[in-house]
Amino acid sequence: METRINLPQSEMPKAWYNALPDLPTPLAPPRDPETKEILTPDKLEPIFARELIKQEMSSEPLIEIPEPVQDIYRLFRPTPLVRALKLEKAIGAKCRIYYKNESVSPAGSHKTNTSVPQVYYNKLEGVRRLSTETGAGQWGTALSFACSMFDMKCTVYMVKVSYEQKPYRKILINSYGGEIFPSPSDRTNSGRAMLAKDPDCKGSLGLAISEAVEDAATHDDTRYTLGSVLNHVLLHQTVVGLETEKQLAMIGEKPDYLVGCVGGGSNFGGLVLPFLPRKLKGEDITFVAAEPRACPSLTRGSFRYDYGDMARLTPLMKMHTLGHAFMPAPIHAGGLRYHGEAPIISNLMEEGLVDARAYYQNDCFEAALLFLKTEGFLPAPETSHAIASAIDVARNAKPGSCVVFLYSGHGMLDLASYDAYLRGNLENYELPQECIDQALMMCPTVEG
Ligand SMILES: *Cc1c(COP(=O)(O)O)cnc(C)c1O
């Protein structure tokens, strides 16, 4: 029996799958953060590459992956689909568990699937430098990798508290040739304003977004990039699900459950969206989204228009949100500490097509260590949510079911989190309803 299902490179997908035309109800349009009017594409042009704006609103069912992007994908794609036999045995599972391993990419997570095309399209349009924010550091690493491939400059604003906690991220980003600044920095008006108010401010993702957007808006040769949430990001991630579909077909498997962790929703979307047409035709496939109990945007958030960032600079998107003012507890899965959820995933959730579940961080680390001791690899703290959820699903599924989860990244740069867990220093945060209610009160009201 094959336990590692490798797809030949000749079978690597040549086009991404665009879910927009297949959604049972169309997405609510993004709106201007100031006027609240429906946004026209030209408004986004000072910030994003034109081709990416086109993809954001495209109705084409398939979008060709440019040859230079495929060329870089081939450094690490197709990624393996692996049968987790030892994990199955350890939990006494009556079903088969597979994982799609995206941790084999150079930056160590699925985020390179979108950083590579984003850098490529910007380069084509004459952009010389890209700016972005990063929380835990994975997106900044993926972007600096892609910039080094296309000989572009890269500026990363990293939330100061993570910058200090994870010094190896900075070294890796510098090694790829990127520059990185703890946010708040003295390079932007938003950073300087915050430092004037509070010189010891440890930063937040919302503030880092404000700095990166301002940097792009005030420099002609620079544009901004985002590593999750947006439609074009989920589009690029579908290479994951498209490969998985072929790999399962190779061994005559049909998935009953597809499981992924959700921060902004891009790795989960990348896995499940290519299976949406089959699900809509009546195939019984359950899409399971695993999120932290400390930041439960799908299980406890509200579906409404909200800003993507704390500084209210981004367009308004209709999504499941805990409110842009929501400050999640300092859990170790930094990549899952986002107040909102991708509009596409939120839309599917409203249609009843996503089964969302929330987990405590200690249970996730316990699952991660079980995975480590059976399958051998050290998962990222974000990925541990997918593992905890896959185990949960496998324990309760009908015998003989096929469970596939997305292994979004490795945890080799997150060892301090494991240290905290092993010392018994991790808290399970309970999130009182008042915190959510309070943050939701700050959401904008939008007619229609
Ligand atoms: C960023 C990240 C996530 C969460 O982001 P999504 O957009 O929801 O995929 C999950 N896992 C890893 C390893 C990440 O780096």
XYZ file of C-alpha atoms and ligand atoms in Angstrom:
463
model
C 0.000 0.000 0.000
C 1.209 3.478 -0.904
C 1.501 5.760 2.143
C 3.084 8.726 0.328
C 1.135 9.699 -2.748
C 3.402 11.742 -4.989
C 1.963 13.421 -8.041
C 4.362 13.622 -11.015
C 5.370 17.210 -11.847
C 3.790 16.825 -15.266
C 0.452 16.560 -13.423
C 0.873 19.833 -11.524
C -2.225 22.016 -12.100
C -1.820 24.554 -14.945
C -4.716 26.735 -13.776
C -6.179 27.843 -10.440
C -9.840 27.152 -9.659
C -11.962 30.285 -9.204
C -14.857 29.597 -6.832
C -16.620 32.942 -7.431
C -18.828 31.818 -10.367
C -19.818 28.625 -8.503
C -20.977 30.266 -5.250
C -24.712 29.556 -4.714
C -25.224 33.239 -3.798
C -22.902 35.977 -5.082
C -20.494 37.710 -2.703
C -21.552 41.057 -1.272
C -19.375 43.713 -2.970
C -16.515 45.368 -1.062
C -17.240 48.965 0.015
C -15.241 52.152 0.416
C -14.098 52.517 4.046
C -15.040 56.223 4.125
C -18.110 56.712 1.910
C -19.367 53.108 2.348
C -20.305 53.154 -1.360
C -19.633 50.040 -3.461
C -15.960 50.094 -4.336
C -14.806 50.584 -7.929
C -11.647 48.671 -8.961
C -9.660 51.844 -9.792
C -9.783 52.795 -6.092
C -7.549 49.817 -5.334
C -4.933 50.528 -8.009
C -2.551 52.690 -5.929
C -2.245 49.767 -3.523
C -2.621 46.472 -5.452
C -1.369 45.166 -8.816
C -3.999 45.461 -11.582
C -3.951 41.754 -12.454
C -4.647 40.878 -8.805
C -7.595 43.314 -8.712
C -8.918 41.618 -11.879
C -8.612 38.194 -10.258
C -10.327 39.521 -7.126
C -13.515 40.084 -9.161
C -13.098 37.531 -11.962
C -15.927 35.330 -13.225
C -13.612 33.015 -15.211
C -13.908 29.457 -13.837
C -10.188 28.739 -14.300
C -7.256 31.160 -14.282
C -4.041 30.080 -15.931
C -0.945 29.848 -13.730
C 1.774 31.831 -15.547
C 4.772 29.756 -16.630
C 7.307 31.713 -14.470
C 5.087 31.038 -11.428
C 4.857 27.325 -12.256
C 8.621 27.344 -12.582
C 9.015 28.422 -8.941
C 6.168 26.171 -7.769
C 8.233 23.290 -9.188
C 10.921 23.934 -6.536
C 8.559 22.305 -4.036
C 5.351 21.243 -5.836
C 3.476 18.999 -6.159
C 3.551 18.462 -2.400
C 2.983 14.968 -1.002
C -0.299 13.565 0.273
C 0.563 11.209 3.138
C -1.440 8.463 4.848
C -1.007 8.992 8.611
C -1.049 5.279 9.482
C 0.778 5.587 12.797
C -1.507 8.393 13.938
C -4.566 6.303 12.958
C -3.253 3.429 15.022
C -2.468 5.617 18.048
C -6.033 6.932 18.240
C -7.641 3.610 17.302
C -9.268 5.221 14.271
C -11.719 3.202 12.218
C -11.155 5.529 9.275
C -8.294 6.490 7.006
C -6.474 9.786 7.699
C -4.380 11.575 5.087
C -2.544 14.873 5.289
C -1.517 17.194 2.480
C 1.904 18.485 3.431
C 2.440 22.168 2.586
C 5.283 22.512 5.090
C 7.778 21.388 2.428
C 7.782 24.792 0.736
C 10.965 26.893 1.186
C 9.292 29.269 3.648
C 7.774 26.341 5.537
C 4.074 27.021 4.936
C 1.373 27.197 2.262
C 1.829 30.987 2.022
C 4.365 30.697 -0.824
C 1.508 29.528 -3.093
C 0.249 33.111 -3.169
C 3.424 35.111 -2.452
C 4.996 33.833 -5.689
C 2.186 34.948 -8.069
C 1.637 38.200 -6.152
C 5.283 39.173 -6.573
C 5.264 38.034 -10.214
C 2.262 40.200 -11.256
C 3.666 43.226 -9.427
C 7.014 42.789 -11.166
C 5.255 42.642 -14.588
C 3.585 45.952 -13.801
C 6.903 47.688 -13.081
C 6.702 47.680 -9.291
C 10.130 47.506 -7.615
C 9.314 47.072 -3.951
C 6.557 45.330 -1.972
C 5.438 46.158 1.533
C 3.487 44.009 3.926
C 2.788 43.276 7.560
C 3.380 40.014 9.318
C 2.113 38.702 12.640
C 3.828 35.437 13.491
C 6.246 35.949 10.582
C 5.185 33.258 8.110
C 3.738 35.645 5.554
C 6.755 37.955 5.758
C 9.029 34.962 5.183
C 6.988 33.734 2.197
C 6.956 37.195 0.636
C 10.697 37.740 1.090
C 11.353 34.315 -0.475
C 9.227 35.217 -3.523
C 10.848 38.669 -3.798
C 14.289 37.074 -3.843
C 13.132 34.790 -6.715
C 12.042 37.785 -8.823
C 14.755 40.209 -7.726
C 12.352 42.599 -5.996
C 12.753 44.587 -2.792
C 10.681 43.589 0.201
C 9.741 45.572 3.324
C 8.075 43.785 6.209
C 6.446 45.386 9.263
C 6.320 42.793 12.004
C 4.195 43.218 15.131
C 6.757 44.187 17.770
C 5.778 41.583 20.352
C 6.321 38.744 17.811
C 9.460 40.414 16.456
C 10.957 40.153 19.927
C 9.589 36.634 20.607
C 10.713 35.124 17.290
C 14.170 36.480 16.419
C 14.803 33.707 13.862
C 12.065 35.058 11.587
C 14.015 38.307 11.183
C 17.207 36.421 10.337
C 15.425 34.322 7.719
C 13.752 37.354 6.126
C 17.092 39.230 6.078
C 18.773 36.175 4.555
C 16.305 36.280 1.648
C 17.281 39.957 1.243
C 14.149 41.477 2.764
C 14.159 44.317 5.289
C 12.068 44.018 8.421
C 11.017 46.556 11.053
C 9.266 46.067 14.354
C 5.898 47.824 14.274
C 5.236 50.502 15.479
C 8.254 51.907 13.600
C 9.424 55.484 13.068
C 9.130 55.057 9.266
C 5.458 55.996 8.898
C 3.025 58.583 10.250
C 0.880 55.870 11.859
C 3.934 54.319 13.514
C 5.319 57.660 14.727
C 1.917 58.713 16.063
C 1.674 55.530 18.093
C 5.244 55.848 19.407
C 4.564 59.430 20.487
C 1.543 58.211 22.447
C 3.174 55.088 23.838
C 6.933 54.557 23.304
C 6.632 51.005 24.701
C 3.743 49.940 22.438
C 4.121 46.260 21.458
C 2.117 46.685 18.263
C -0.829 44.875 16.708
C -1.616 43.379 13.327
C -4.011 46.257 12.591
C -1.273 48.812 13.210
C 1.283 46.899 11.146
C -1.226 46.810 8.244
C -1.622 50.579 8.554
C 2.163 51.046 8.329
C 2.568 48.751 5.322
C -0.378 50.330 3.439
C 0.953 53.841 4.161
C 4.425 52.842 2.943
C 2.918 51.639 -0.376
C 0.584 54.610 -0.771
C 3.412 57.127 -0.251
C 5.996 55.532 -2.586
C 5.428 55.302 -6.362
C 7.584 52.221 -6.863
C 5.926 50.300 -4.003
C 2.725 48.294 -3.643
C 1.106 46.438 -0.806
C 0.417 42.692 -0.538
C -1.836 40.638 1.724
C -1.281 36.980 2.624
C -4.846 35.855 3.351
C -8.583 36.766 3.346
C -8.866 38.214 -0.194
C -10.419 36.278 -3.100
C -7.214 36.270 -5.168
C -5.260 34.788 -2.248
C -7.730 31.904 -1.894
C -7.616 31.497 -5.682
C -3.834 30.954 -5.648
C -4.152 28.490 -2.764
C -6.480 26.216 -4.780
C -3.383 24.574 -6.251
C -3.419 22.626 -2.943
C -6.932 21.198 -3.347
C -6.490 20.567 -7.079
C -3.411 18.441 -6.392
C -5.174 16.672 -3.509
C -8.094 15.785 -5.769
C -5.741 14.157 -8.296
C -3.758 12.350 -5.585
C -6.911 10.887 -4.030
C -8.114 9.783 -7.462
C -4.754 8.045 -8.060
C -5.434 5.704 -5.135
C -9.168 5.395 -5.697
C -10.134 7.414 -2.604
C -13.083 9.767 -2.219
C -12.882 12.217 0.687
C -15.668 12.264 3.268
C -14.097 15.040 5.365
C -11.721 17.856 4.379
C -10.228 19.589 7.405
C -8.161 22.775 7.700
C -7.338 25.446 10.260
C -8.682 28.955 9.674
C -7.009 32.282 10.345
C -8.063 34.417 7.402
C -9.239 31.278 5.606
C -6.695 30.880 2.796
C -5.241 27.427 3.471
C -8.686 26.019 4.279
C -10.139 27.630 1.138
C -7.246 26.309 -0.940
C -7.994 22.765 0.163
C -11.798 22.700 0.019
C -12.820 25.071 -2.797
C -11.824 22.758 -5.673
C -14.233 20.183 -4.158
C -17.125 22.690 -4.065
C -18.594 21.718 -7.472
C -18.744 18.055 -6.360
C -20.346 19.005 -3.058
C -22.925 21.191 -4.795
C -23.773 18.259 -7.093
C -24.690 16.265 -3.998
C -21.505 14.376 -3.111
C -21.339 13.938 0.653
C -18.130 15.829 1.547
C -17.955 17.741 4.838
C -15.747 20.857 4.949
C -14.467 21.214 8.533
C -12.938 24.566 9.558
C -10.921 24.538 12.815
C -10.374 27.786 14.697
C -9.052 28.802 18.145
C -11.572 29.222 20.950
C -9.735 32.455 21.749
C -10.472 33.904 18.289
C -13.687 32.234 17.076
C -14.746 34.365 14.099
C -16.755 31.579 12.403
C -18.331 29.917 15.443
C -19.160 33.092 17.409
C -18.633 36.035 15.035
C -21.316 38.039 13.296
C -21.825 38.080 9.477
C -21.683 41.732 8.474
C -19.621 44.463 6.837
C -16.411 45.289 8.708
C -12.966 46.753 8.159
C -10.048 44.410 7.551
C -7.772 46.319 9.932
C -7.838 48.228 13.168
C -6.926 51.561 11.550
C -9.974 51.284 9.200
C -7.882 51.806 6.058
C -8.943 48.664 4.147
C -12.182 48.296 2.181
C -15.253 47.072 4.054
C -15.917 43.402 3.441
C -18.981 41.368 4.357
C -17.628 38.534 6.464
C -17.813 36.694 9.756
C -16.094 39.034 12.164
C -15.459 39.554 15.853
C -15.122 43.283 15.112
C -11.993 45.039 13.786
C -11.398 46.408 17.303
C -11.258 42.875 18.739
C -7.919 42.144 20.424
C -7.419 38.373 20.649
C -5.647 36.807 23.625
C -1.926 36.140 23.042
C -2.343 32.515 21.935
C 0.652 30.923 20.259
C -0.999 30.301 16.898
C -0.243 33.878 15.787
C -1.508 33.167 12.260
C -5.008 32.443 13.594
C -5.331 35.663 15.600
C -7.384 37.537 13.004
C -10.757 39.135 13.778
C -12.345 38.372 10.389
C -12.743 35.531 7.928
C -12.392 35.429 4.134
C -15.623 36.633 2.450
C -15.711 33.441 0.325
C -15.522 31.181 3.399
C -18.039 33.365 5.259
C -20.402 33.101 2.293
C -20.146 29.272 2.287
C -20.684 29.262 6.052
C -23.934 31.231 5.597
C -25.013 28.655 2.990
C -24.509 25.893 5.541
C -21.638 24.408 3.530
C -18.949 24.714 6.222
C -18.840 22.901 9.557
C -16.875 25.210 11.912
C -15.402 23.966 15.194
C -13.307 25.728 17.853
C -10.459 24.266 19.967
C -8.435 25.256 23.042
C -4.714 25.764 22.476
C -3.617 23.154 25.030
C -5.705 20.484 23.242
C -4.114 21.552 19.971
C -0.566 21.266 21.331
C -1.454 17.851 22.760
C -2.625 16.768 19.283
C 0.526 18.286 17.746
C 2.755 16.244 20.051
C 0.809 13.074 19.284
C 1.385 13.805 15.601
C 5.085 14.454 16.263
C 5.475 11.192 18.156
C 3.648 9.127 15.529
C 4.286 10.786 12.151
C 7.557 12.435 13.178
C 7.069 16.050 12.069
C 6.724 19.178 14.227
C 3.627 21.160 13.173
C 3.175 24.930 13.335
C 0.894 25.983 16.220
C -1.702 27.029 13.591
C -1.541 23.595 11.950
C -2.071 21.914 15.310
C -5.705 23.102 15.143
C -6.213 21.118 11.933
C -4.653 18.058 13.581
C -6.812 18.332 16.710
C -9.851 18.688 14.489
C -8.916 15.778 12.188
C -8.522 13.539 15.259
C -11.872 14.759 16.595
C -13.517 14.058 13.218
C -11.841 10.643 12.829
C -12.947 9.533 16.291
C -16.575 10.346 15.547
C -16.863 9.504 11.858
C -18.591 6.478 10.368
C -16.113 3.545 10.197
C -14.399 3.417 6.819
C -14.528 7.179 6.258
C -11.737 9.032 4.513
C -10.459 12.121 6.374
C -8.009 14.531 4.708
C -6.445 17.433 6.560
C -4.168 20.207 5.449
C -0.786 20.346 7.121
C -0.285 24.082 6.571
C 3.228 24.512 7.978
C 6.059 23.279 10.171
C 6.839 24.584 13.640
C 10.638 24.620 13.561
C 10.669 28.381 14.202
C 7.970 28.100 16.881
C 9.904 26.009 19.368
C 9.451 28.604 22.117
C 5.698 27.855 21.983
C 6.376 24.141 22.480
C 8.669 25.011 25.348
C 5.856 26.996 26.991
C 3.440 24.086 26.469
C 5.865 21.494 27.855
C 6.453 23.639 30.939
C 2.700 23.844 31.481
C 2.686 27.595 30.924
C -0.049 27.802 28.285
C -3.484 29.118 29.162
C -6.807 28.023 27.700
C -8.533 31.345 27.179
C -12.292 31.577 27.701
C -13.729 34.397 25.671
C -16.561 36.176 27.505
C -19.529 37.170 25.333
C -19.162 40.813 26.508
C -15.782 41.078 24.753
C -17.353 40.054 21.455
C -20.421 42.243 21.970
C -18.235 45.233 22.763
C -15.996 44.829 19.724
C -19.017 44.270 17.457
C -20.503 47.564 18.605
C -17.615 49.300 16.806
C -18.553 47.758 13.441
C -19.814 50.212 10.831
C -23.479 50.259 9.837
C -23.994 49.771 6.120
C -27.345 50.125 4.355
C -28.390 47.247 2.117
C -0.794 31.996 8.141
C -0.939 30.591 8.509
C -2.207 30.021 8.782
C -3.484 30.808 8.811
O -3.781 31.578 7.676
P -4.919 31.168 6.656
O -5.013 32.331 5.729
O -6.175 30.938 7.407
O -4.447 29.968 5.963
C -2.272 28.677 9.077
N -1.168 27.908 9.121
C 0.061 28.418 8.867
C 1.245 27.521 8.953
C 0.207 29.773 8.544
O 1.424 30.263 8.285
